[in-house]
CSV table of C-alpha atoms in Angstrom, one decimal:
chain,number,residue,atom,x,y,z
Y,1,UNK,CA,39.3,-33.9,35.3
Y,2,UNK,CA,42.4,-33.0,33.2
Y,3,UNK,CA,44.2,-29.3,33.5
Y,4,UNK,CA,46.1,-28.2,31.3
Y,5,UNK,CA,48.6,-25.4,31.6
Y,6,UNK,CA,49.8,-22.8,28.8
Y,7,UNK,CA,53.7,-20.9,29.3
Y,8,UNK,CA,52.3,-17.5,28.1
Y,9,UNK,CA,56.4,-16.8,28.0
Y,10,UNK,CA,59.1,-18.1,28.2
Y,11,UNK,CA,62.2,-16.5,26.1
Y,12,UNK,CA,65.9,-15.6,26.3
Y,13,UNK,CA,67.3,-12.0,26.0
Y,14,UNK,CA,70.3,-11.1,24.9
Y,15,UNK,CA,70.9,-7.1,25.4
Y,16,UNK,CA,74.8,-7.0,25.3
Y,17,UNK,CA,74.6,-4.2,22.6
Y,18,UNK,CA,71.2,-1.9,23.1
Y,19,UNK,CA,70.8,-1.2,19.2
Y,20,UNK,CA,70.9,-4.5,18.6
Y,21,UNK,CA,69.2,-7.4,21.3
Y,22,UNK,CA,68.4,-10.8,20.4
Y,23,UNK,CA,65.5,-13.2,21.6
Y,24,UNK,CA,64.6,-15.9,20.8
Y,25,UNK,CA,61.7,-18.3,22.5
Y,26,UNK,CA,58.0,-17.7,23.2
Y,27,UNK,CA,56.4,-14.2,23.1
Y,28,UNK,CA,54.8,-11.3,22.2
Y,29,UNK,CA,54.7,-10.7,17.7
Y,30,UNK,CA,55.7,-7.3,18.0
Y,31,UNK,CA,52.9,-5.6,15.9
Y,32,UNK,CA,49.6,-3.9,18.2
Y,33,UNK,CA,51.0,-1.2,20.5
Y,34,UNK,CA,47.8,-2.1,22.5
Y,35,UNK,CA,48.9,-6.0,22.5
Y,36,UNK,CA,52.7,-5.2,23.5
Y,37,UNK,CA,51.6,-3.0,26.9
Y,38,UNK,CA,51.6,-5.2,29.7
Y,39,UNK,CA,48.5,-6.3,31.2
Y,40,UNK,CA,49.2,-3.9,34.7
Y,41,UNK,CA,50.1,-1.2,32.5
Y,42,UNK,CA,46.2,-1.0,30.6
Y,43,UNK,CA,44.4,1.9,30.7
Y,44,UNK,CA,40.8,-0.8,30.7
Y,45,UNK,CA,40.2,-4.1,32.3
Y,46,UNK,CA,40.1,-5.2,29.0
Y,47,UNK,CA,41.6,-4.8,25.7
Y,48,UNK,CA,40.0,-3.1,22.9
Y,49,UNK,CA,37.4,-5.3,20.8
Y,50,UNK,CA,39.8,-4.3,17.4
Y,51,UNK,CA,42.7,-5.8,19.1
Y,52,UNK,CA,41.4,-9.1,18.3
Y,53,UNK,CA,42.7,-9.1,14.9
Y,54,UNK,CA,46.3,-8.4,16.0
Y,55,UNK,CA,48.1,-11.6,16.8
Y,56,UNK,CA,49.5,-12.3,20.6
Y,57,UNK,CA,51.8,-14.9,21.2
Y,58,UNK,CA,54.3,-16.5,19.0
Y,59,UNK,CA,57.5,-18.7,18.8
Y,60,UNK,CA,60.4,-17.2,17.4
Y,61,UNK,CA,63.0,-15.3,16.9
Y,62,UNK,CA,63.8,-11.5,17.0
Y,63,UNK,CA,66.4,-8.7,16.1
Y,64,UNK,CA,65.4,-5.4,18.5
Y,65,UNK,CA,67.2,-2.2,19.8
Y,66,UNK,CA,67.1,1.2,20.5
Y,67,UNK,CA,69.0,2.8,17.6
Y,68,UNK,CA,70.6,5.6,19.3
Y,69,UNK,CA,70.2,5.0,22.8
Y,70,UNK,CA,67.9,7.7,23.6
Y,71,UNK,CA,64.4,6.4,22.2
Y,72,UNK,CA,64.5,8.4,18.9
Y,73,UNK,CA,63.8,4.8,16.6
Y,74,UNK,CA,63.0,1.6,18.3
Y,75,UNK,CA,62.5,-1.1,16.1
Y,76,UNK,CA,61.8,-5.1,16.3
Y,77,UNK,CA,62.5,-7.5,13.2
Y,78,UNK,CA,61.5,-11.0,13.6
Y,79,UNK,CA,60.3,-14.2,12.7
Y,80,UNK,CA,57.7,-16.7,13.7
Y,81,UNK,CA,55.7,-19.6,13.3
Y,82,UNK,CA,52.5,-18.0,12.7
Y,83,UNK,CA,49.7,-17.7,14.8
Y,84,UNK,CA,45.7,-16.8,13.6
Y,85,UNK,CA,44.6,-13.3,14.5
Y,86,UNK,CA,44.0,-13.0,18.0
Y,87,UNK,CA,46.1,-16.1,18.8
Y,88,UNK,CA,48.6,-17.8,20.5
Y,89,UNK,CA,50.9,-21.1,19.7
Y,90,UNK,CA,53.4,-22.7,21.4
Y,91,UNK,CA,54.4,-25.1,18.5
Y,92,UNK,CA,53.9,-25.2,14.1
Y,93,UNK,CA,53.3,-28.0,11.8
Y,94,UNK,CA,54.6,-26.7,9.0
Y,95,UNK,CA,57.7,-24.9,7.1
Y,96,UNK,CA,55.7,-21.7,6.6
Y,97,UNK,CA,56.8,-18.9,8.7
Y,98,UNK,CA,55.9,-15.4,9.4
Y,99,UNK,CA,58.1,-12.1,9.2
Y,100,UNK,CA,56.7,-9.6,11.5
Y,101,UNK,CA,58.5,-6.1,11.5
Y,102,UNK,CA,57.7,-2.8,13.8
Y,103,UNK,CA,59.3,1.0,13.4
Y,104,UNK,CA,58.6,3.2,16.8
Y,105,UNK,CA,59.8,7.0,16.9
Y,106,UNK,CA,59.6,9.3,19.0
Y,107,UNK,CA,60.2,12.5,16.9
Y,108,UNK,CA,60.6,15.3,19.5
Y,109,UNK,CA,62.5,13.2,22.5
Y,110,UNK,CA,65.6,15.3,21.9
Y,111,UNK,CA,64.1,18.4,21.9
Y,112,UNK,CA,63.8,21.3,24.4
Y,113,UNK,CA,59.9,20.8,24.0
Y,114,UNK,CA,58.3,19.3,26.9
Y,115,UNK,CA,54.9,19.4,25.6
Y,116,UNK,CA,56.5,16.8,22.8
Y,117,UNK,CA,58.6,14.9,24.3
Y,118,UNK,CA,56.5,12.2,24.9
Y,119,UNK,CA,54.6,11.8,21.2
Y,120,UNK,CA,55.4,8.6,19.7
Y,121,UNK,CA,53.9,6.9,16.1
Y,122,UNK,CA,55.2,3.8,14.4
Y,123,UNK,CA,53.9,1.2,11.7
Y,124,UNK,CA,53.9,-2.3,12.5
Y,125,UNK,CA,53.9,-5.4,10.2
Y,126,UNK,CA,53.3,-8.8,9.4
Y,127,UNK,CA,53.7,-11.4,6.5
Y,128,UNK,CA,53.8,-15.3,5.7
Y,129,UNK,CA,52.0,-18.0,4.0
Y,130,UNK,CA,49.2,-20.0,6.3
Y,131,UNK,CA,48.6,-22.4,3.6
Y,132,UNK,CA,47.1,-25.7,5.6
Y,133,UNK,CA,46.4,-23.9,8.7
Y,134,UNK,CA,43.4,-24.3,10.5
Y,135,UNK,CA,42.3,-20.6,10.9
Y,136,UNK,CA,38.7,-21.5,12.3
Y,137,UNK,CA,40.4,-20.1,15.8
Y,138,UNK,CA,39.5,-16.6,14.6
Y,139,UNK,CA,37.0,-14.8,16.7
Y,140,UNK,CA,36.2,-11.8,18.0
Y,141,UNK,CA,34.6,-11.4,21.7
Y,142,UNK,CA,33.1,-8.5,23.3
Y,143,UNK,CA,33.8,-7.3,26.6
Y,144,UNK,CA,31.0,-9.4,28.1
Y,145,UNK,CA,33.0,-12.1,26.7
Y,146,UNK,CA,30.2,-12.9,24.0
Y,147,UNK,CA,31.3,-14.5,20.1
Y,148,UNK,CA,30.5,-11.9,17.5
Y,149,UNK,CA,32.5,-13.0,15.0
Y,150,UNK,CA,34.0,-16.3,14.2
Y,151,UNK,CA,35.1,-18.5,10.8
Y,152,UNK,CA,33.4,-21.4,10.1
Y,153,UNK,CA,34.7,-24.7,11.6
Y,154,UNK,CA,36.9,-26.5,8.9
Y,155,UNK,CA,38.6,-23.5,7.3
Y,156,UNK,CA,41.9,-23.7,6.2
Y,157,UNK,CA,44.3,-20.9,5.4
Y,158,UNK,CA,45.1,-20.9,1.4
Y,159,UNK,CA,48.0,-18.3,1.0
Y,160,UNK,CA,49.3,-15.4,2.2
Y,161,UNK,CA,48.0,-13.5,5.2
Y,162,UNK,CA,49.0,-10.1,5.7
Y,163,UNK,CA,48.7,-7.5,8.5
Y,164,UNK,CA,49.8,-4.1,9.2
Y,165,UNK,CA,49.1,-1.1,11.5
Y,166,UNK,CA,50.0,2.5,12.3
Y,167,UNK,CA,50.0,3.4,15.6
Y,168,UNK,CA,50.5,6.5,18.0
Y,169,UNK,CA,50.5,7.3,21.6
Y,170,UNK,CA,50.9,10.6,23.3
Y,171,UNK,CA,51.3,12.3,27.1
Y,172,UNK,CA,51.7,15.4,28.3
Y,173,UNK,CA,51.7,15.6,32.2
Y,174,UNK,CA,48.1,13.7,33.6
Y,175,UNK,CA,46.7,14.2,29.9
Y,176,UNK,CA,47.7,10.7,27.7
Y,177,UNK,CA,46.1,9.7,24.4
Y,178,UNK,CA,46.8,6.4,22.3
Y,179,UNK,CA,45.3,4.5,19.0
Y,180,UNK,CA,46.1,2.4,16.4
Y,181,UNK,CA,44.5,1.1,13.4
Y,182,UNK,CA,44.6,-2.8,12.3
Y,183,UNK,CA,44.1,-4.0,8.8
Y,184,UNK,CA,44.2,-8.1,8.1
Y,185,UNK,CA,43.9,-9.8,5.2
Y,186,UNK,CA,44.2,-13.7,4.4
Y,187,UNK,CA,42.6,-16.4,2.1
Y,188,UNK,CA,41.1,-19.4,2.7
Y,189,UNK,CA,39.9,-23.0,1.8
Y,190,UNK,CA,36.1,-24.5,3.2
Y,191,UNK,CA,35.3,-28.2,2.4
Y,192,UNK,CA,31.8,-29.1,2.6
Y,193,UNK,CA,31.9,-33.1,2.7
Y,194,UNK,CA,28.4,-33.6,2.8
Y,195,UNK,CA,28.2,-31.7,-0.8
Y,196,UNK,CA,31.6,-32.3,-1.9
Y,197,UNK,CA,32.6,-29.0,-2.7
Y,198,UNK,CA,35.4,-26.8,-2.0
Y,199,UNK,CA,35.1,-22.8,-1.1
Y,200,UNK,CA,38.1,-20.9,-2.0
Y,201,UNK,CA,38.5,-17.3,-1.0
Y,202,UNK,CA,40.3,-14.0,0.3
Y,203,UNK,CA,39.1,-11.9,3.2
Y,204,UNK,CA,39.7,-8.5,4.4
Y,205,UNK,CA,39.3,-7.4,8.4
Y,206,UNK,CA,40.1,-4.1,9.8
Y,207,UNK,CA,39.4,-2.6,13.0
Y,208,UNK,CA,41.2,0.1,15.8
Y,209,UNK,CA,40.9,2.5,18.5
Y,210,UNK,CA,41.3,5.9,19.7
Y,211,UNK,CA,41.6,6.7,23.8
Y,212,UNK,CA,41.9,9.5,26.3
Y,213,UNK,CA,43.0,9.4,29.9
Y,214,UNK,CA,43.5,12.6,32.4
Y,215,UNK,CA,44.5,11.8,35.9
Y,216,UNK,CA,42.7,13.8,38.4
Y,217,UNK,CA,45.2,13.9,40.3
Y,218,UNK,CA,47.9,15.4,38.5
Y,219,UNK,CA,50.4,12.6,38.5
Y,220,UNK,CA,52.1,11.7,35.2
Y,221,UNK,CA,50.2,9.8,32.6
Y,222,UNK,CA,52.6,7.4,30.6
Y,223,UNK,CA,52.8,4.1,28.4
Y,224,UNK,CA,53.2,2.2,32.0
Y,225,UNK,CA,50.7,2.8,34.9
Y,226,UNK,CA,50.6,5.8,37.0
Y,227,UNK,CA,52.5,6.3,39.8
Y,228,UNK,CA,50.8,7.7,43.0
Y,229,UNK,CA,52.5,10.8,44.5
Y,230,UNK,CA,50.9,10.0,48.0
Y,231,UNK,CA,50.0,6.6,48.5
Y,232,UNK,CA,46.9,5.3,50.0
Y,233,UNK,CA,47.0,6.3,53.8
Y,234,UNK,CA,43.2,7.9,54.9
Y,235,UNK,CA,44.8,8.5,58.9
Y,236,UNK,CA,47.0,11.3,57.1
Y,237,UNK,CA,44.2,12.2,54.5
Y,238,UNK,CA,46.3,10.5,51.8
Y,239,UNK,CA,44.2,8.5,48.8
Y,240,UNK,CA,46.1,7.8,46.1
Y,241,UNK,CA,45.5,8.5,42.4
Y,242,UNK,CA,42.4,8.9,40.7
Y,243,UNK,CA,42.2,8.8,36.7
Y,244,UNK,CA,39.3,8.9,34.4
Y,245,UNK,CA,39.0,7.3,30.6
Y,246,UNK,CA,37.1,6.7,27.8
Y,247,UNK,CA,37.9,4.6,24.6
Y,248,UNK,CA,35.8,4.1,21.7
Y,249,UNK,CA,37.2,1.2,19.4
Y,250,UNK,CA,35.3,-0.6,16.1
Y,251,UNK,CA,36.1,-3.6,14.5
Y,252,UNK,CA,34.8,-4.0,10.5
Y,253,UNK,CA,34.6,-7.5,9.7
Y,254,UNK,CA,33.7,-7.5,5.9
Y,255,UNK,CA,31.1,-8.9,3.5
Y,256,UNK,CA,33.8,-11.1,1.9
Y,257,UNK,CA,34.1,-13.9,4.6
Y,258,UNK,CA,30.2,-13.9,4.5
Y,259,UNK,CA,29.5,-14.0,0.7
Y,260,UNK,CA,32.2,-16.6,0.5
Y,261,UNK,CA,30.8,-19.2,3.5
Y,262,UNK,CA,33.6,-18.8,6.1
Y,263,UNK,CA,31.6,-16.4,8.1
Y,264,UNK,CA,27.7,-17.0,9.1
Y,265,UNK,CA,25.3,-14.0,9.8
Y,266,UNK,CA,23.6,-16.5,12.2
Y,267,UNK,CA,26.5,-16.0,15.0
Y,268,UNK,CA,28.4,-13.2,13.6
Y,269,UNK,CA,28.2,-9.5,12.6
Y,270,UNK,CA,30.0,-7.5,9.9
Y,271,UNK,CA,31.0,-4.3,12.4
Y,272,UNK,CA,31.0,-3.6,16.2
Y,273,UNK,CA,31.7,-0.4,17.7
Y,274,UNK,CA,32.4,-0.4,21.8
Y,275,UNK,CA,32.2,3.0,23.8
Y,276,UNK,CA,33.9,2.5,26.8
Y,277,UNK,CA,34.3,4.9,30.3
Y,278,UNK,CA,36.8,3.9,32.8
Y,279,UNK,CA,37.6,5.2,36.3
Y,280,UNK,CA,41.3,3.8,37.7
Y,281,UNK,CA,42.0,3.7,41.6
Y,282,UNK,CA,45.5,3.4,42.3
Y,283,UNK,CA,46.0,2.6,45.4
Y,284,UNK,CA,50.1,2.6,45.1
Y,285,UNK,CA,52.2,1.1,42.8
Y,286,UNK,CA,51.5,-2.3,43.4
Y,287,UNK,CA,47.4,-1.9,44.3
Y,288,UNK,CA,44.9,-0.7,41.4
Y,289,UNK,CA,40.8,-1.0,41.7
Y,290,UNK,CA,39.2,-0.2,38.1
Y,291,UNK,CA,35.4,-0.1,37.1
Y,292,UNK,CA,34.7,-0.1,33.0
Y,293,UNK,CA,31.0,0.6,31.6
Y,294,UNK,CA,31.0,-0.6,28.0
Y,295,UNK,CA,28.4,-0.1,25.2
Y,296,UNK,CA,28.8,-2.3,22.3
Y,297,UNK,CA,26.5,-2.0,18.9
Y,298,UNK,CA,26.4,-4.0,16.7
Y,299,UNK,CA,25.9,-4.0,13.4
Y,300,UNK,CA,23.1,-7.0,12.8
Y,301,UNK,CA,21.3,-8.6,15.4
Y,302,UNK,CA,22.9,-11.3,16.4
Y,303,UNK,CA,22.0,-14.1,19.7
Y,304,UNK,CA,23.3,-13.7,23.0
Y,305,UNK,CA,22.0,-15.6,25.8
Y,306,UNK,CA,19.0,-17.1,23.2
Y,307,UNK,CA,17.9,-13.8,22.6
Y,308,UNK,CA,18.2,-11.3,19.5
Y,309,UNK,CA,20.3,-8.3,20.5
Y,310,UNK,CA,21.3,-5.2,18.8
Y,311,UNK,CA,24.0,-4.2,21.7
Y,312,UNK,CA,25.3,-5.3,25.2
Y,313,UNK,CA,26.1,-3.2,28.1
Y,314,UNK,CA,28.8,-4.2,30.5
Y,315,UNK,CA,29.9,-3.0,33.6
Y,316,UNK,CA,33.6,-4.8,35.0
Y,317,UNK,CA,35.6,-4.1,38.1
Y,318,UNK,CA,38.4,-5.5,38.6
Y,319,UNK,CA,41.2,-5.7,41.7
Y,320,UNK,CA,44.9,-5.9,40.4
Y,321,UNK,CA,48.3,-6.7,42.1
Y,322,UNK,CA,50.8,-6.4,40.1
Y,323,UNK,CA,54.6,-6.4,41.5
């Protein structure tokens, strides 16, 4: 039996001037607002089923600051190898690159309005050629971890693929809200050798998410995770912090890839929409217990577990550390 280990990051920062840092190595493409919070800092156990078309982890190299030191613009400018929606690479076999660019304000941070303060939007962008790059790695899973969506084995990218997304978040004492909406667009190249023919095509996915969050206990709600005010101790009546959420996130996966044979109705669908509830435990800063109940629909009938089904319900708890 043979393991194999992935580096999910491994870079260099230079932050000498704060308008203006420099890294360079393996990490984050910054683009999804969802994709960039950390994985202690998530509102749900799991991501939302639109972040799937967002990439993850890239190699490369990146200009990023805060303009004027007070988190009025944040921006990152970079670029990459190129990874397939959803993805992650550690290495390229080609010249092609990609350019990935991302504006964050926050509008009102300098203001005497509290109620503001903490409203941020941005727009988020990617570009390069994936000509000769398998892109038969693009799927989309649903919280119960099932394939709903996936490009045909073979397919190869034929041109340029382009994403881009607008994206908000805001919080106001234990009330927080955050969405974004994803747009991806690529073309592609399908050999059938049995036939000897060649499929050539573009395709267009989009998806997003909207979410709510209050915490019942009156603590802050921010982009990080919340931080008890009285930390779990029952001998002095003390429990922690208790916050409630709900998410409700679609993913619209086109007719194009289907009419053009890079996408089969047999094990995908054209749109999924997931309602998710969430209750979040935190214990103190370092201890968090969470319990999600997702719906999903979707749009066709699709097999799961060699049956026909229309939707999956899931309920996920999960234990986190995180220090």
């Amino acid at each position: 039996t043979s393991i194999t280990t992935s580096i999910q990051d491994a870079y260099a920062d230079v932050k000498y001037f704060p308008y203006a840092r420099f890294r360079a190595g393996k990490f984050k493409e910054p683009f999804s607002l969802e994709r960039l919070q950390s994985g202690a800092d998530l509102l749900f156990i799991e991501r939302s089923i639109s972040n799937y078309l967002a990439p993850n982890r890239d190699v490369g190299f990146m200009l990023h600051g805060d303009v004027f030191g007070n988190g009025l613009l944040e921006y990152q400018l970079g670029i990459f190898n190129g990874v397939v929606d959803g993805g992650s690479t550690d290495g390229d076999a080609n010249s092609d690159k990609d350019f990935a660019g991302r504006f964050f304000v926050h509008p009102f941070v300098t203001t005497d309005w509290d109620f503001a303060k903490s409203f941020g939007v941005g727009f988020a962008g990617t570009y390069g050629n994936n000509s000769d790059d398998p892109i038969d790695g693009t799927r989309v899973r649903s919280d119960g971890l099932s394939t709903i969506y996936r490009i045909a084995s073979g397919t190869l990218g034929n041109g340029i693929h382009s994403r881009w997304s607008p994206q908000f978040y805001y919080y106001w004492g234990p009330f927080g809200m955050m969405g974004e909406y994803l747009w991806s667009a690529q073309s592609g190249t399908l050999t059938d050798e049995e036939d000897d023919t060649t499929t050539r095509g573009r395709f267009t996915n989009d998806g997003g998410f909207i979410q709510a969050s209050y915490v019942l206990t009156g603590e802050n709600a921010s982009y990080k995770r919340v931080v008890p005010l009285d930390n779990f101790d029952p001998a002095n009546g003390r429990w922690g912090a208790f916050e409630v959420a709900f998410r409700g996130s679609t993913v619209g996966l086109g007719n194009q890839a289907f009419e053009e044979g890079f996408a089969s109705t047999r094990n995908s669908v054209t749109n999924a929409t997931a309602y998710t509830a969430g209750l979040n435990w935190y214990l103190n800063n370092a201890f968090r217990f969470q319990v999600n109940y997702t719906r999903t629909v979707f749009s066709d009938l699709i097999s799961i577990d060699n049956a026909k089904r229309g939707r999956e319900d899931v309920i996920l708890a999960e234990f986190q550390i995180a220090y």
